[in-house]
mmCIF file with all atom_site columns, C-alpha atoms and ligand atoms in Angstrom:
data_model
loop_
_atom_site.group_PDB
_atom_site.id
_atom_site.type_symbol
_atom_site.label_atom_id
_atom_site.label_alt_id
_atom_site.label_comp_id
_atom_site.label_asym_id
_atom_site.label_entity_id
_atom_site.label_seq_id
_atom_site.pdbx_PDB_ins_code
_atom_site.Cartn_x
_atom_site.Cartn_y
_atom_site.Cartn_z
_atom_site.occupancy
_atom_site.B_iso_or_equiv
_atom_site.pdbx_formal_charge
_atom_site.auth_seq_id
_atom_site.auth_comp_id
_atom_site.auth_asym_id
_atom_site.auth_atom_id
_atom_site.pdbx_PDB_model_num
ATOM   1   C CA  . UNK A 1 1   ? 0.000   0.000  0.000  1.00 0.00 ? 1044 UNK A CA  1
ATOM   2   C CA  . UNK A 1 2   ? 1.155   3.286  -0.733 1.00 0.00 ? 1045 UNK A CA  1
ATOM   3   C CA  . UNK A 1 3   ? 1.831   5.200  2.416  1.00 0.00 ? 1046 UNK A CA  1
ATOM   4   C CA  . UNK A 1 4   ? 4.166   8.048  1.546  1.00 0.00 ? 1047 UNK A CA  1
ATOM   5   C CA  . UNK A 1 5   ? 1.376   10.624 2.048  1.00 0.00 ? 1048 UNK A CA  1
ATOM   6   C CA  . UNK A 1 6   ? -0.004  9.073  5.196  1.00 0.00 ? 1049 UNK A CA  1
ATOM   7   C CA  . UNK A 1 7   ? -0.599  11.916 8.093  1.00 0.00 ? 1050 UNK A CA  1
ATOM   8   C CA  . UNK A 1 8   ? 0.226   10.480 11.390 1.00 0.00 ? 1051 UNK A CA  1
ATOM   9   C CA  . UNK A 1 9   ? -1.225  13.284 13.460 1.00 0.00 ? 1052 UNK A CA  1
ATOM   10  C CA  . UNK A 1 10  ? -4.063  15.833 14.125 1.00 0.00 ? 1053 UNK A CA  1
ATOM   11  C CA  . UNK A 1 11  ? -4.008  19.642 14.036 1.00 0.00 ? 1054 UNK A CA  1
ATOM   12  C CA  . UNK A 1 12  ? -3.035  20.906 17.537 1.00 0.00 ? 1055 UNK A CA  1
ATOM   13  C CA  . UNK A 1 13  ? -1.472  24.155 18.609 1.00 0.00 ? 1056 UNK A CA  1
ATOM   14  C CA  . UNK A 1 14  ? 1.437   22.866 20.747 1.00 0.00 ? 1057 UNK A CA  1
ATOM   15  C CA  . UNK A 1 15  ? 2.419   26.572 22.712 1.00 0.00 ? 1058 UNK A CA  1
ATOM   16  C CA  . UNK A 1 16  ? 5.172   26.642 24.631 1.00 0.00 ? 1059 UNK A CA  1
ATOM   17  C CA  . UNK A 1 17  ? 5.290   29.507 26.498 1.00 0.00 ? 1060 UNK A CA  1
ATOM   18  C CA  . UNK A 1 18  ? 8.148   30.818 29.460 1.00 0.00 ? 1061 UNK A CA  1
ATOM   19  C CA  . UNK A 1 19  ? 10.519  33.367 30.066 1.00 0.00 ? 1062 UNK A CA  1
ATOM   20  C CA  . UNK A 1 20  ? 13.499  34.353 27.698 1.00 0.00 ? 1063 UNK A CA  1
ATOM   21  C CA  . UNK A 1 21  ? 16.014  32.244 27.728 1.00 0.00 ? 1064 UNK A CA  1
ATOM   22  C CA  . UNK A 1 22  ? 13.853  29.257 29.319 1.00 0.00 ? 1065 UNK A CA  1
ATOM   23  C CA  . UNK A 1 23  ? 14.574  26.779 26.380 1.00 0.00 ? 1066 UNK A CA  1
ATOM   24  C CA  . UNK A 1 24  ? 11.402  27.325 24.011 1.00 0.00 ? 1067 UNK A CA  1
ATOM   25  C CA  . UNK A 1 25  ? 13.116  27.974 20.606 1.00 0.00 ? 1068 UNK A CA  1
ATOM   26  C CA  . UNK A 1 26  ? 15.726  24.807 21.639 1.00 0.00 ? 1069 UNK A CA  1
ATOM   27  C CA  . UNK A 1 27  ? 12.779  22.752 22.097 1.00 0.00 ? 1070 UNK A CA  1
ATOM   28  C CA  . UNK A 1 28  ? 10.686  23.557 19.600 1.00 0.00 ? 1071 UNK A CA  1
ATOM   29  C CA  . UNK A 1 29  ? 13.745  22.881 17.241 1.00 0.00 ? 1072 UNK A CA  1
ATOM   30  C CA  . UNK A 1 30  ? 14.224  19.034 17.738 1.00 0.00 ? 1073 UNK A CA  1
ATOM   31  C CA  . UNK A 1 31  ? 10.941  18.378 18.657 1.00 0.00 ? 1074 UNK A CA  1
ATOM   32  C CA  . UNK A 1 32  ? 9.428   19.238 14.986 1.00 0.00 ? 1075 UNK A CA  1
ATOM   33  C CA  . UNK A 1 33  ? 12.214  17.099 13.081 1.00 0.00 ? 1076 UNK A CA  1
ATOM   34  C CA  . UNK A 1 34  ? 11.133  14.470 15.126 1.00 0.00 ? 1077 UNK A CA  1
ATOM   35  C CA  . UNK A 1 35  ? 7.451   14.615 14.571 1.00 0.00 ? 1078 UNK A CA  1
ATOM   36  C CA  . UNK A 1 36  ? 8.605   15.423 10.906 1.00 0.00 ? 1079 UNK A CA  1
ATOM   37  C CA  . UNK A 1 37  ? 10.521  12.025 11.025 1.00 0.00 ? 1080 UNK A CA  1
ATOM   38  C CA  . UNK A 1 38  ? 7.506   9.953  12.366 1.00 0.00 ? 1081 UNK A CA  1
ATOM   39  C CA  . UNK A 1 39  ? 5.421   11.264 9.172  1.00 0.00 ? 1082 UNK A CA  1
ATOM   40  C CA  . UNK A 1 40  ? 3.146   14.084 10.836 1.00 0.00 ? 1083 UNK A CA  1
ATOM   41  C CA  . UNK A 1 41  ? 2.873   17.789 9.579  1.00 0.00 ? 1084 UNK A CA  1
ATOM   42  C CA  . UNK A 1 42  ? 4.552   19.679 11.676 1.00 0.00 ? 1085 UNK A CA  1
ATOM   43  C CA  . UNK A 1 43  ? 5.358   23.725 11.868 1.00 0.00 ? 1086 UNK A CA  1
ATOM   44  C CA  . UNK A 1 44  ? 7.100   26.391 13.886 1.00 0.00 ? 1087 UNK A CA  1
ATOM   45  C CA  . UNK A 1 45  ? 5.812   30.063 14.969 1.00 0.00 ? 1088 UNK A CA  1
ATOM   46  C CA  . UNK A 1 46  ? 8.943   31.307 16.746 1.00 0.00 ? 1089 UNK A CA  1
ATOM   47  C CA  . UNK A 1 47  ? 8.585   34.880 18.606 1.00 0.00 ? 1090 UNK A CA  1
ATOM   48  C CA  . UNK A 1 48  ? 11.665  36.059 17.338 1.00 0.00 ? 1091 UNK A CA  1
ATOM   49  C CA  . UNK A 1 49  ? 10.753  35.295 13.293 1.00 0.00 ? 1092 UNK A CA  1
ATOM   50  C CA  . UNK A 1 50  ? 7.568   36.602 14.212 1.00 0.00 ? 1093 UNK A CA  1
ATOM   51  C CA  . UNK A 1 51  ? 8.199   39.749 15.671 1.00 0.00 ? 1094 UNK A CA  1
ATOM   52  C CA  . UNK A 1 52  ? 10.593  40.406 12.521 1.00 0.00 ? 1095 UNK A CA  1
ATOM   53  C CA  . UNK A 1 53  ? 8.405   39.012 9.788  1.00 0.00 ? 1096 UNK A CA  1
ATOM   54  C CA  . UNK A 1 54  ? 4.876   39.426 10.997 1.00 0.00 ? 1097 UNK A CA  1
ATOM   55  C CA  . UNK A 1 55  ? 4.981   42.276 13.703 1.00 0.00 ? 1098 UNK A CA  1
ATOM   56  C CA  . UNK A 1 56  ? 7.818   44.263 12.930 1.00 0.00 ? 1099 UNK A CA  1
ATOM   57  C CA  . UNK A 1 57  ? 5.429   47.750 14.284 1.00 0.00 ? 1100 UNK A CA  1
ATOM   58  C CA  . UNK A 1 58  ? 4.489   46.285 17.692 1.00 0.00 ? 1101 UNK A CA  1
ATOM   59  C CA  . UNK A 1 59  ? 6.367   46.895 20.713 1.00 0.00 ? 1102 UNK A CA  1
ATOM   60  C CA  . UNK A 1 60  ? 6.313   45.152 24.209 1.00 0.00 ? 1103 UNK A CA  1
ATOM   61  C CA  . UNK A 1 61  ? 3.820   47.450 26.607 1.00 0.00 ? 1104 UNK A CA  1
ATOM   62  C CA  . UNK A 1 62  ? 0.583   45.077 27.398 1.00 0.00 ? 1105 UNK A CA  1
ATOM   63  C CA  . UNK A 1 63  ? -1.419  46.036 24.582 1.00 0.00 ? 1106 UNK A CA  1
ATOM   64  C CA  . UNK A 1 64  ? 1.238   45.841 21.687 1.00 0.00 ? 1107 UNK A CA  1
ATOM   65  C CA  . UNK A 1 65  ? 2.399   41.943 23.232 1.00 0.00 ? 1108 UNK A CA  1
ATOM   66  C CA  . UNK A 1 66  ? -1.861  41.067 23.011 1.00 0.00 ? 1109 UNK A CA  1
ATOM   67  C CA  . UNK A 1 67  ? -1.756  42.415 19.360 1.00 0.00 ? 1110 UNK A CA  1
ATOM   68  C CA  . UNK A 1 68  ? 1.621   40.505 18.526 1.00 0.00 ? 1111 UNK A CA  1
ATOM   69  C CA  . UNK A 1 69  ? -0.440  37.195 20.070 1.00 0.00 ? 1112 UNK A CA  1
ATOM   70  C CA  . UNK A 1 70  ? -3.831  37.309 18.413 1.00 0.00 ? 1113 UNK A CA  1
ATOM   71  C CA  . UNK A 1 71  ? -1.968  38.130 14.931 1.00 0.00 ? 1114 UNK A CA  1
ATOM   72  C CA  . UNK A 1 72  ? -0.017  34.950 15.870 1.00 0.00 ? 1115 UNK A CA  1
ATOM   73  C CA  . UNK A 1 73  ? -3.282  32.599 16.764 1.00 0.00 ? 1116 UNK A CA  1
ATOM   74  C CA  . UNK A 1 74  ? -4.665  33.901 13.439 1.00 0.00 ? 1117 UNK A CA  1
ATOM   75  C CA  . UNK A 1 75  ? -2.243  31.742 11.676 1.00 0.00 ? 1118 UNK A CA  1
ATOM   76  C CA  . UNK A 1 76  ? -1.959  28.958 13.955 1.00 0.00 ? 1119 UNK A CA  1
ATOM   77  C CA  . UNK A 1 77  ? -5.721  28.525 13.912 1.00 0.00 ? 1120 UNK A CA  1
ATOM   78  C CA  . UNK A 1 78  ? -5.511  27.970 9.838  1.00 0.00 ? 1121 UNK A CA  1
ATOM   79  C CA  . UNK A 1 79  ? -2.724  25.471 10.329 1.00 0.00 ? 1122 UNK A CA  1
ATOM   80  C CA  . UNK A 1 80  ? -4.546  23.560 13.041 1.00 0.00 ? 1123 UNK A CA  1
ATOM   81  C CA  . UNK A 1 81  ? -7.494  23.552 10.849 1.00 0.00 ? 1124 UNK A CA  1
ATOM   82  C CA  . UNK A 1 82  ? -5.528  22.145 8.158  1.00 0.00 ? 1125 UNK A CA  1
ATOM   83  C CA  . UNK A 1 83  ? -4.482  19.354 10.246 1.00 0.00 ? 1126 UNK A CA  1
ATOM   84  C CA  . UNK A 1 84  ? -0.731  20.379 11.626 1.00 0.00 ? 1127 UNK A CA  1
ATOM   85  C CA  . UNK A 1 85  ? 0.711   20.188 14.909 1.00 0.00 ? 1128 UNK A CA  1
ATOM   86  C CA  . UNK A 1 86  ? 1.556   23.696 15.142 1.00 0.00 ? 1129 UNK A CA  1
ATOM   87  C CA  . UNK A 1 87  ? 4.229   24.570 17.647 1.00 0.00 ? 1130 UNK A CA  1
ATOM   88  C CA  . UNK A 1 88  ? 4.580   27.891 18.627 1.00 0.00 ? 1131 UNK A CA  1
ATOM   89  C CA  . UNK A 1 89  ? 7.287   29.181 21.021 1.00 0.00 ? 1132 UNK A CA  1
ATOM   90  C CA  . UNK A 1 90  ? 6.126   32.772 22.648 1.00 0.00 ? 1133 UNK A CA  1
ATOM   91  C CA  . UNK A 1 91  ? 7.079   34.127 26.438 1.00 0.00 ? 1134 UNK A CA  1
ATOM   92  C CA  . UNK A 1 92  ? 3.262   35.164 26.016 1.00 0.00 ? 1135 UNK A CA  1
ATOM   93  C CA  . UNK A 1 93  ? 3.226   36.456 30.126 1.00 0.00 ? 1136 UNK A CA  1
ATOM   94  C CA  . UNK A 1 94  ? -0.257  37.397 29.929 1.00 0.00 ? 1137 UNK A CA  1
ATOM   95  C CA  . UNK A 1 95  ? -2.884  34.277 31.448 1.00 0.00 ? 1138 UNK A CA  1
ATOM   96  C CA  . UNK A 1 96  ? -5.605  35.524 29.665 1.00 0.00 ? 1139 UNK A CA  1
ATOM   97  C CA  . UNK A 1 97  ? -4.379  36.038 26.091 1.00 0.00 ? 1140 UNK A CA  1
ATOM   98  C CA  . UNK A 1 98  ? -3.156  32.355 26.305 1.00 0.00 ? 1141 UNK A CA  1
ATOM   99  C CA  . UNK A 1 99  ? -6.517  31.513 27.483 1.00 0.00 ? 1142 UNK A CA  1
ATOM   100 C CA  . UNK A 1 100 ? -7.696  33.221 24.503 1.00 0.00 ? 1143 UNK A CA  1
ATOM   101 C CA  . UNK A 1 101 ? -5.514  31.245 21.820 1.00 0.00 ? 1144 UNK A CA  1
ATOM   102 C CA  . UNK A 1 102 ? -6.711  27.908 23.619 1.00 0.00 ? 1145 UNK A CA  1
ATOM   103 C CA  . UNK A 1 103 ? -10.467 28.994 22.727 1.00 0.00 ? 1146 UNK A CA  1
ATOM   104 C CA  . UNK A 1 104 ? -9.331  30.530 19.818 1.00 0.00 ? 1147 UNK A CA  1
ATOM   105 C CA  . UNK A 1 105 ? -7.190  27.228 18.093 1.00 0.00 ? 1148 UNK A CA  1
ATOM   106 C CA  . UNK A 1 106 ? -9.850  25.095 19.936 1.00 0.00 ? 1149 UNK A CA  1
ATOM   107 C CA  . UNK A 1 107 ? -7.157  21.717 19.758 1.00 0.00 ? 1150 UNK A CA  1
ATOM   108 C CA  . UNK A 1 108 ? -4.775  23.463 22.553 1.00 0.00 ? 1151 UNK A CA  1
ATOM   109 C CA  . UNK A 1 109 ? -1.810  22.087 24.351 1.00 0.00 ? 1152 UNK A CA  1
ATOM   110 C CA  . UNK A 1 110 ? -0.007  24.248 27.012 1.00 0.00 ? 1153 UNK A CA  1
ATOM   111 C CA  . UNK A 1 111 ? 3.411   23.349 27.740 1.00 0.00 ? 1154 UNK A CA  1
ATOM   112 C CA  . UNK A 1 112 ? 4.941   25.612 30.396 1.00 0.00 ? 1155 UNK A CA  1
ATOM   113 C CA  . UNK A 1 113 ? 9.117   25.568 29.323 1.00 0.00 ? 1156 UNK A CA  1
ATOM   114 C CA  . UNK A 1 114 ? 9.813   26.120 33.320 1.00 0.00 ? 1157 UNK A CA  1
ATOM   115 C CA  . UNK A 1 115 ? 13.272  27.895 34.314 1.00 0.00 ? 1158 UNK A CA  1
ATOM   116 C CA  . UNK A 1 116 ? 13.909  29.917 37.361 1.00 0.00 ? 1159 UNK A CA  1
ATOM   117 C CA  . UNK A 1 117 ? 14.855  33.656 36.518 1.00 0.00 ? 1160 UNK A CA  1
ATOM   118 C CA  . UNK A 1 118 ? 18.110  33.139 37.901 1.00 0.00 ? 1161 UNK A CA  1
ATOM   119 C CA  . UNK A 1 119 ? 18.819  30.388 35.673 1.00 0.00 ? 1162 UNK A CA  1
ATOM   120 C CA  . UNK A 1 120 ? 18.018  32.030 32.402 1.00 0.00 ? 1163 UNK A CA  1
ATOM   121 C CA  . UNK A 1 121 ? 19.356  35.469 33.555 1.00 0.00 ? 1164 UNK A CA  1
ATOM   122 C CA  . UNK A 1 122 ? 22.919  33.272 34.052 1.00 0.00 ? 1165 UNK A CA  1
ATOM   123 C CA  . UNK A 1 123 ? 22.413  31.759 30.243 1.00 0.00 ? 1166 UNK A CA  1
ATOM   124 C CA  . UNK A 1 124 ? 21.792  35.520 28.953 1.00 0.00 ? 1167 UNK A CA  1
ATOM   125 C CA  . UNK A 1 125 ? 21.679  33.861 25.584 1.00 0.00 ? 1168 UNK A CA  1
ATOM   126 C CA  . UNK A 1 126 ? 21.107  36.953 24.311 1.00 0.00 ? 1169 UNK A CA  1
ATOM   127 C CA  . UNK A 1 127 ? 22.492  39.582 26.215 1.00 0.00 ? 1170 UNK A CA  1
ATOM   128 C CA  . UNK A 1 128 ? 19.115  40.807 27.460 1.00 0.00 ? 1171 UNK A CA  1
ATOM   129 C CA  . UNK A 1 129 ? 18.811  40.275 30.664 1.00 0.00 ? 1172 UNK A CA  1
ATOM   130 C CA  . UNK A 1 130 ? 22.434  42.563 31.522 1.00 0.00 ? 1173 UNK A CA  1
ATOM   131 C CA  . UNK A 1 131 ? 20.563  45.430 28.900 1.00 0.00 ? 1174 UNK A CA  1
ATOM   132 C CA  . UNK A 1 132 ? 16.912  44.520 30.906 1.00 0.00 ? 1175 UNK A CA  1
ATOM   133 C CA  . UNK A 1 133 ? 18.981  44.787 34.405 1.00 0.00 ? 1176 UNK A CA  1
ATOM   134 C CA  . UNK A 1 134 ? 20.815  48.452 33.291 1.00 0.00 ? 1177 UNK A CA  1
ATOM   135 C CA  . UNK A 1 135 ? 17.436  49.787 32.028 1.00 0.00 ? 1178 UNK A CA  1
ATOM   136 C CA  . UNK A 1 136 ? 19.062  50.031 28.719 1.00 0.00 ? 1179 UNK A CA  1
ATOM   137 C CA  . UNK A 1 137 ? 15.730  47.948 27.675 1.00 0.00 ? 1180 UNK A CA  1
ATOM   138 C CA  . UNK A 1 138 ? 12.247  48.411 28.929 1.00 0.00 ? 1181 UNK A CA  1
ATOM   139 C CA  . UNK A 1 139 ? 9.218   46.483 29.746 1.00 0.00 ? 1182 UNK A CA  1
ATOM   140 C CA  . UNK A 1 140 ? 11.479  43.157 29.916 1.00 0.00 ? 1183 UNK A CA  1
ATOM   141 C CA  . UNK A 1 141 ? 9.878   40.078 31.287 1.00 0.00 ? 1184 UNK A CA  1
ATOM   142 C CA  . UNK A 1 142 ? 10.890  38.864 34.614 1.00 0.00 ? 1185 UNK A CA  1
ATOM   143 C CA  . UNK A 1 143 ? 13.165  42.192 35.585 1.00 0.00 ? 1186 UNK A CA  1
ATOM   144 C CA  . UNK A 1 144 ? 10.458  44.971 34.518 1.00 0.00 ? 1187 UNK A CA  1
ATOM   145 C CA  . UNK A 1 145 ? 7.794   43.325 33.008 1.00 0.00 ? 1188 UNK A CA  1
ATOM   146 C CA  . UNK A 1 146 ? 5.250   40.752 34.710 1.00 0.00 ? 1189 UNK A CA  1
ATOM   147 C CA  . UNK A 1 147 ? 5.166   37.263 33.487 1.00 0.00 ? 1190 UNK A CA  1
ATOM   148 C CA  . UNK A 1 148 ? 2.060   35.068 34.832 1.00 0.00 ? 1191 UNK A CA  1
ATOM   149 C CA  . UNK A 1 149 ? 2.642   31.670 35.610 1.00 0.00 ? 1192 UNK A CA  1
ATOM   150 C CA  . UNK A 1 150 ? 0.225   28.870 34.013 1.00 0.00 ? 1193 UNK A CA  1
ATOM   151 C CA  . UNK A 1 151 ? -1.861  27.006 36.657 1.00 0.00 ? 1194 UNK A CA  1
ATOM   152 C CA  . UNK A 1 152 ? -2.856  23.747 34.451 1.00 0.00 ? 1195 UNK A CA  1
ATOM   153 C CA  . UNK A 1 153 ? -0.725  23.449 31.387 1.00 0.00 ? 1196 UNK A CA  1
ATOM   154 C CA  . UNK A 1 154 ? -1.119  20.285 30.375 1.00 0.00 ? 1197 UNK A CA  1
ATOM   155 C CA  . UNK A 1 155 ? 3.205   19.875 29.918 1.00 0.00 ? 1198 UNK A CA  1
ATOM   156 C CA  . UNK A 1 156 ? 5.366   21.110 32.680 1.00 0.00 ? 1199 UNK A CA  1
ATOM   157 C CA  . UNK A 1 157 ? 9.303   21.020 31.755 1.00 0.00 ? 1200 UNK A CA  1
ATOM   158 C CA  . UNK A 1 158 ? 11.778  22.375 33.812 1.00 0.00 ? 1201 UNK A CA  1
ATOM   159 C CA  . UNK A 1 159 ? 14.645  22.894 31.613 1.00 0.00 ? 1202 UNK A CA  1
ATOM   160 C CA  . UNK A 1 160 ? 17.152  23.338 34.763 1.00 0.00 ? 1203 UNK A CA  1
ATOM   161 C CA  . UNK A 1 161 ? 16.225  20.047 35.380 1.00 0.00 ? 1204 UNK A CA  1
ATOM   162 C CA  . UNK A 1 162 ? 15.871  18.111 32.659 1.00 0.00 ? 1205 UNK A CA  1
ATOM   163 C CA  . UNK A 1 163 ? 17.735  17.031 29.329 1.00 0.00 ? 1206 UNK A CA  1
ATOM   164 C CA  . UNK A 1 164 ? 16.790  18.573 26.125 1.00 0.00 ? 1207 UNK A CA  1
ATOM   165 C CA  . UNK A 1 165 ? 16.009  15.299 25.090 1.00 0.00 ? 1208 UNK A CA  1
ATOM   166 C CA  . UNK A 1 166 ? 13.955  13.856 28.299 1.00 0.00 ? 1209 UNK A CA  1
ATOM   167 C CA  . UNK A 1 167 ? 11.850  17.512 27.586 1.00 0.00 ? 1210 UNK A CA  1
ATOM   168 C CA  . UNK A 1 168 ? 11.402  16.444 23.885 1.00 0.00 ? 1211 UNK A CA  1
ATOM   169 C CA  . UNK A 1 169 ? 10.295  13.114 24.559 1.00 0.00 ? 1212 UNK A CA  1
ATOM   170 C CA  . UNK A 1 170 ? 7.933   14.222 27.572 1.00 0.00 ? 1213 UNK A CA  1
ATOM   171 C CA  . UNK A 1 171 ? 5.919   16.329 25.050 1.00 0.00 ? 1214 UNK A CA  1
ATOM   172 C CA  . UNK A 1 172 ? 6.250   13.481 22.033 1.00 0.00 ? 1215 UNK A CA  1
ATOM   173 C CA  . UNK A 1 173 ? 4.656   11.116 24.766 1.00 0.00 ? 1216 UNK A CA  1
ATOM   174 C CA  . UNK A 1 174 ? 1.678   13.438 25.819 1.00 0.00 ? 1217 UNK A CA  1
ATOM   175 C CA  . UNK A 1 175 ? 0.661   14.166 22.144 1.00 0.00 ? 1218 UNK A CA  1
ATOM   176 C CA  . UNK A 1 176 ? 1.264   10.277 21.470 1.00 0.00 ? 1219 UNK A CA  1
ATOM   177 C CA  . UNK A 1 177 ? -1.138  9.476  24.394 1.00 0.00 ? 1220 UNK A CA  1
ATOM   178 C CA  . UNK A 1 178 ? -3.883  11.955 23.835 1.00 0.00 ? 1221 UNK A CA  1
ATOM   179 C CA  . UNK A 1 179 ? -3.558  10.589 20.073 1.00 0.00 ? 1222 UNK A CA  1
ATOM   180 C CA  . UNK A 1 180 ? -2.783  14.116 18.587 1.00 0.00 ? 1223 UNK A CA  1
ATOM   181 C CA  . UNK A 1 181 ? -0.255  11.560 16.888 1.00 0.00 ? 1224 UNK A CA  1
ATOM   182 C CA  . UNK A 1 182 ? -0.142  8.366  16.138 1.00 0.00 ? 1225 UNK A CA  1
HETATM 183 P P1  . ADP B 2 .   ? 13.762  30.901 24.673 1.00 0.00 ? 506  ADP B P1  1
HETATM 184 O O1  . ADP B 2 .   ? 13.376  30.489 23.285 1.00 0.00 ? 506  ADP B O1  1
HETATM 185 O O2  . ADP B 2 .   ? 12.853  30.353 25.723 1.00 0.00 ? 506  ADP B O2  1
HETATM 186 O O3  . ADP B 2 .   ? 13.999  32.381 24.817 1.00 0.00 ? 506  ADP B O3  1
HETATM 187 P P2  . ADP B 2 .   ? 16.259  29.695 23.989 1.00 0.00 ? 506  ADP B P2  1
HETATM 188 O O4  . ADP B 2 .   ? 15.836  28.354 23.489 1.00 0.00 ? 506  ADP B O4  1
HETATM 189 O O5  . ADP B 2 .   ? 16.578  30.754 22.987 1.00 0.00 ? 506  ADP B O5  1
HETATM 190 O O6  . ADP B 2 .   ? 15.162  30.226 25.013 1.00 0.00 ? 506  ADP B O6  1
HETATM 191 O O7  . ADP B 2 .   ? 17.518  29.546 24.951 1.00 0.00 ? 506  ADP B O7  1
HETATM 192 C C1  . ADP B 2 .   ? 17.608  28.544 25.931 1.00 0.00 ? 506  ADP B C1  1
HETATM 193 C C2  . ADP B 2 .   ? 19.073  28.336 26.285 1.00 0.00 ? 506  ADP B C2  1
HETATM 194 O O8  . ADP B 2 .   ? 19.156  27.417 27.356 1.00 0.00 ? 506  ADP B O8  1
HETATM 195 C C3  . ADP B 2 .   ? 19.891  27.781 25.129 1.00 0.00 ? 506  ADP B C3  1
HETATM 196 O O9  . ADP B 2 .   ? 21.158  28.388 25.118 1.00 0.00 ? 506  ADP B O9  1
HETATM 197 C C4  . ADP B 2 .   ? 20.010  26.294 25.502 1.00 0.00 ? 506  ADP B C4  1
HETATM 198 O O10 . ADP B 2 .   ? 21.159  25.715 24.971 1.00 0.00 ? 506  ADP B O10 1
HETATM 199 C C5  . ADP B 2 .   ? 20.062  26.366 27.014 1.00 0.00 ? 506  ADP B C5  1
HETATM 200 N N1  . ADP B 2 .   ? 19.646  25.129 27.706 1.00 0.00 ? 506  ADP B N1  1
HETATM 201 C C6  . ADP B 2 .   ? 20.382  24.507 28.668 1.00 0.00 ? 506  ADP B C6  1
HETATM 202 N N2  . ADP B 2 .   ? 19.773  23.411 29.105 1.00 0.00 ? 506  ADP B N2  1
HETATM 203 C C7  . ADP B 2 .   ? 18.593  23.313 28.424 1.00 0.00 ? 506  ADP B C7  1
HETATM 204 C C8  . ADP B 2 .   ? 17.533  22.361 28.443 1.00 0.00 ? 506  ADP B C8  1
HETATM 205 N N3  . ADP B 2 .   ? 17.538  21.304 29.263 1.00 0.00 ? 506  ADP B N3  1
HETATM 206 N N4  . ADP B 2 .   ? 16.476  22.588 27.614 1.00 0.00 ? 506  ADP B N4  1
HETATM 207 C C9  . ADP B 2 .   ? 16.452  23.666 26.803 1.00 0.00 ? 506  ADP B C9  1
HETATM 208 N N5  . ADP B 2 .   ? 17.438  24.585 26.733 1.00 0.00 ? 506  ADP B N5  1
HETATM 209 C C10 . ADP B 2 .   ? 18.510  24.418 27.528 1.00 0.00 ? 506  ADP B C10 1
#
């Protein structure tokens, strides 16, 4: 039988959301090769391509980071709807606008990339967090700028815990078990 177009999954918005520097981009990286090598449709929204490609004119006060999200679930809806587990890596702070892409997308899956400040303020991957600390950039989250737990995400990692790997297989293993892939 042929089977070279065979979908092995469902449409699901996958969002992993944390602070900077918590591990969502590394994540998100492996993880859709890997549901790309077990034959499901798989695609990234990353905050940084976003923010360059899609909302270049918003900013990070309350309002602008709302806009930046619903422009964001806009597209992920259409690629759920089209059957692809969409993963989407955003710091998204705000409670209520992620509770607004999970009624939005409908097929939601929060997975909370976990990190204490400390421990992503030490990785500075960026150099952020020493421009967030001098003031030298505003309205960052975690040192200026609020960032609101989640209370039931369905995936907790905590990347100063665990393996990159161990926090890829963790969320291949929920979506495998609530058959979002199969
Ligand atoms: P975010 O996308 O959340 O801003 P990044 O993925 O850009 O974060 O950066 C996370 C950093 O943490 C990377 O430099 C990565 O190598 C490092 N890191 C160390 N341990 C882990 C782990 N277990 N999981 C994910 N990232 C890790």
């Amino acid at each position: 039988m042929e089977t070279t177009n065979q979908v092995n999954n469902r449409g699901v918005c996958l969002w992993l959301t944390g602070l900077s520097g918590a591990g969502k981009t590394t994540i998100s990286i492996p993880l859709v090769e890997k549901l790309r090598e077990m034959g499901c449709k798989a695609q990234r929204l990353d905050g940084d391509v976003v923010r360059e490609k899609l909302t270049p004119d918003l900013g990070f006060t309350k309002e602008d980071r709302d806009k930046n999200i619903e422009r964001v679930t806009f597209v992920a809806e259409l690629l759920v709807r089209h059957g692809v587990v969409t993963v989407c890596a955003f710091i998204s702070p705000y409670r209520a606008v992620r509770q607004y892409v999970r009624k939005e997308t409908g097929k939601f899956v929060e997975v909370f990339v976990k990190c204490p400040l400390e421990v992503c303020e030490d990785r500075d991957v960026k150099g952020m967090y020493a421009k967030a600390r001098t003031g030298e950039i505003k309205n960052f989250t975690g040192i200026s700028d609020p960032y609101e737990e989640p209370e039931n995400a369905e995936i907790v990692v905590d990347t100063s815990k665990m393996t990159l790997e161990k926090e890829v297989d963790t969320i291949i293993d929920y979506l495998r078990e609530n058959e979002y892939i199969f």
